[in-house]
Amino acid sequence: QYGSSNAAKMKTLYREGLKRRYGSLMQIISGVHFNFSFPETFWDALYGEQDEQARQDSKSDAYFALIRNYYRFGWMIPYFFGASPALC
């Protein structure tokens, strides 16, 4: 519930429509965004020396694997960082 104003009611109605169309789980997953990347030294250690296209393909495959496994391992993020004094 976003409140009682017209805009808030429209947001609530929109979310209810998404829930009916795609299901609650899909709505939750689509609302989670992480913006991070690994340094090139990480990819060097993981894959060794590669040409530019092979490196890009390897990185894409690895990031998509992370996305596919988010639901299985997503609980680790709040577990490891939820009580961390280093992160807000």
mmCIF file of C-alpha atoms in Angstrom:
data_model
loop_
_atom_site.group_PDB
_atom_site.id
_atom_site.type_symbol
_atom_site.label_atom_id
_atom_site.label_comp_id
_atom_site.label_asym_id
_atom_site.label_seq_id
_atom_site.Cartn_x
_atom_site.Cartn_y
_atom_site.Cartn_z
ATOM 1 C CA GLN A 1 0.000 0.000 0.000
ATOM 2 C CA TYR A 2 1.484 3.308 -1.090
ATOM 3 C CA GLY A 3 -1.002 5.615 0.665
ATOM 4 C CA SER A 4 -4.350 7.264 0.017
ATOM 5 C CA SER A 5 -3.521 9.864 -2.654
ATOM 6 C CA ASN A 6 -4.549 9.243 -6.263
ATOM 7 C CA ALA A 7 -0.944 8.590 -7.303
ATOM 8 C CA ALA A 8 -0.484 6.142 -4.415
ATOM 9 C CA LYS A 9 -3.688 4.306 -5.307
ATOM 10 C CA MET A 10 -2.528 4.014 -8.926
ATOM 11 C CA LYS A 11 0.803 2.541 -7.771
ATOM 12 C CA THR A 12 -1.026 0.014 -5.601
ATOM 13 C CA LEU A 13 -3.377 -0.917 -8.455
ATOM 14 C CA TYR A 14 -0.441 -1.257 -10.863
ATOM 15 C CA ARG A 15 1.384 -3.605 -8.468
ATOM 16 C CA GLU A 16 -1.748 -5.687 -7.977
ATOM 17 C CA GLY A 17 -2.047 -6.021 -11.754
ATOM 18 C CA LEU A 18 1.563 -7.186 -12.008
ATOM 19 C CA LYS A 19 0.931 -9.689 -9.231
ATOM 20 C CA ARG A 20 -2.074 -11.141 -11.063
ATOM 21 C CA ARG A 21 -0.302 -11.194 -14.428
ATOM 22 C CA TYR A 22 3.124 -12.521 -13.467
ATOM 23 C CA GLY A 23 2.833 -13.762 -9.888
ATOM 24 C CA SER A 24 4.259 -12.397 -6.643
ATOM 25 C CA LEU A 25 7.615 -14.146 -6.937
ATOM 26 C CA MET A 26 8.378 -12.606 -10.321
ATOM 27 C CA GLN A 27 7.474 -9.169 -9.006
ATOM 28 C CA ILE A 28 9.861 -9.583 -6.089
ATOM 29 C CA ILE A 29 12.744 -10.774 -8.260
ATOM 30 C CA SER A 30 12.226 -8.027 -10.813
ATOM 31 C CA GLY A 31 12.379 -5.410 -8.056
ATOM 32 C CA VAL A 32 15.809 -6.427 -6.770
ATOM 33 C CA HIS A 33 18.739 -4.613 -8.371
ATOM 34 C CA PHE A 34 22.429 -4.984 -7.681
ATOM 35 C CA ASN A 35 25.018 -2.880 -9.400
ATOM 36 C CA PHE A 36 28.435 -4.413 -9.004
ATOM 37 C CA SER A 37 31.216 -5.807 -11.132
ATOM 38 C CA PHE A 38 34.370 -7.771 -10.590
ATOM 39 C CA PRO A 39 37.790 -6.239 -11.360
ATOM 40 C CA GLU A 40 39.794 -7.407 -14.357
ATOM 41 C CA THR A 41 42.277 -9.094 -12.004
ATOM 42 C CA PHE A 42 39.442 -11.401 -10.893
ATOM 43 C CA TRP A 43 38.725 -12.430 -14.486
ATOM 44 C CA ASP A 44 42.446 -12.897 -15.162
ATOM 45 C CA ALA A 45 42.720 -15.255 -12.203
ATOM 46 C CA LEU A 46 39.538 -17.112 -13.163
ATOM 47 C CA TYR A 47 40.031 -17.503 -16.926
ATOM 48 C CA GLY A 48 43.658 -16.625 -17.608
ATOM 49 C CA GLU A 49 44.668 -14.679 -20.675
ATOM 50 C CA GLN A 50 41.955 -14.368 -23.347
ATOM 51 C CA ASP A 51 41.350 -12.295 -26.434
ATOM 52 C CA GLU A 52 38.820 -9.489 -26.092
ATOM 53 C CA GLN A 53 35.804 -11.363 -27.511
ATOM 54 C CA ALA A 54 36.471 -14.520 -25.486
ATOM 55 C CA ARG A 55 36.859 -12.440 -22.319
ATOM 56 C CA GLN A 56 33.576 -10.630 -22.948
ATOM 57 C CA ASP A 57 31.795 -13.938 -23.593
ATOM 58 C CA SER A 58 33.278 -15.472 -20.427
ATOM 59 C CA LYS A 59 32.252 -12.476 -18.327
ATOM 60 C CA SER A 60 28.728 -12.485 -19.764
ATOM 61 C CA ASP A 61 28.344 -16.210 -19.077
ATOM 62 C CA ALA A 62 29.574 -15.771 -15.505
ATOM 63 C CA TYR A 63 27.290 -12.816 -14.767
ATOM 64 C CA PHE A 64 24.275 -14.670 -16.199
ATOM 65 C CA ALA A 65 25.166 -17.671 -14.030
ATOM 66 C CA LEU A 66 25.152 -15.335 -11.019
ATOM 67 C CA ILE A 67 21.735 -14.033 -12.005
ATOM 68 C CA ARG A 68 20.331 -17.555 -12.456
ATOM 69 C CA ASN A 69 21.586 -18.577 -9.031
ATOM 70 C CA TYR A 70 20.428 -15.435 -7.221
ATOM 71 C CA TYR A 71 17.253 -17.046 -5.936
ATOM 72 C CA ARG A 72 19.209 -19.985 -4.505
ATOM 73 C CA PHE A 73 22.012 -17.947 -2.933
ATOM 74 C CA GLY A 74 20.330 -14.536 -2.497
ATOM 75 C CA TRP A 75 19.937 -15.082 1.245
ATOM 76 C CA MET A 76 23.723 -14.836 1.608
ATOM 77 C CA ILE A 77 23.750 -11.113 0.830
ATOM 78 C CA PRO A 78 21.778 -10.021 3.915
ATOM 79 C CA TYR A 79 23.404 -12.789 5.958
ATOM 80 C CA PHE A 80 26.930 -11.562 5.254
ATOM 81 C CA PHE A 81 26.258 -7.828 4.931
ATOM 82 C CA GLY A 82 23.004 -7.196 6.793
ATOM 83 C CA ALA A 83 24.666 -6.539 10.136
ATOM 84 C CA SER A 84 27.901 -5.199 8.718
ATOM 85 C CA PRO A 85 29.019 -1.838 10.107
ATOM 86 C CA ALA A 86 30.814 -1.211 6.802
ATOM 87 C CA LEU A 87 27.637 -1.031 4.687
ATOM 88 C CA CYS A 88 24.487 1.045 5.055
#
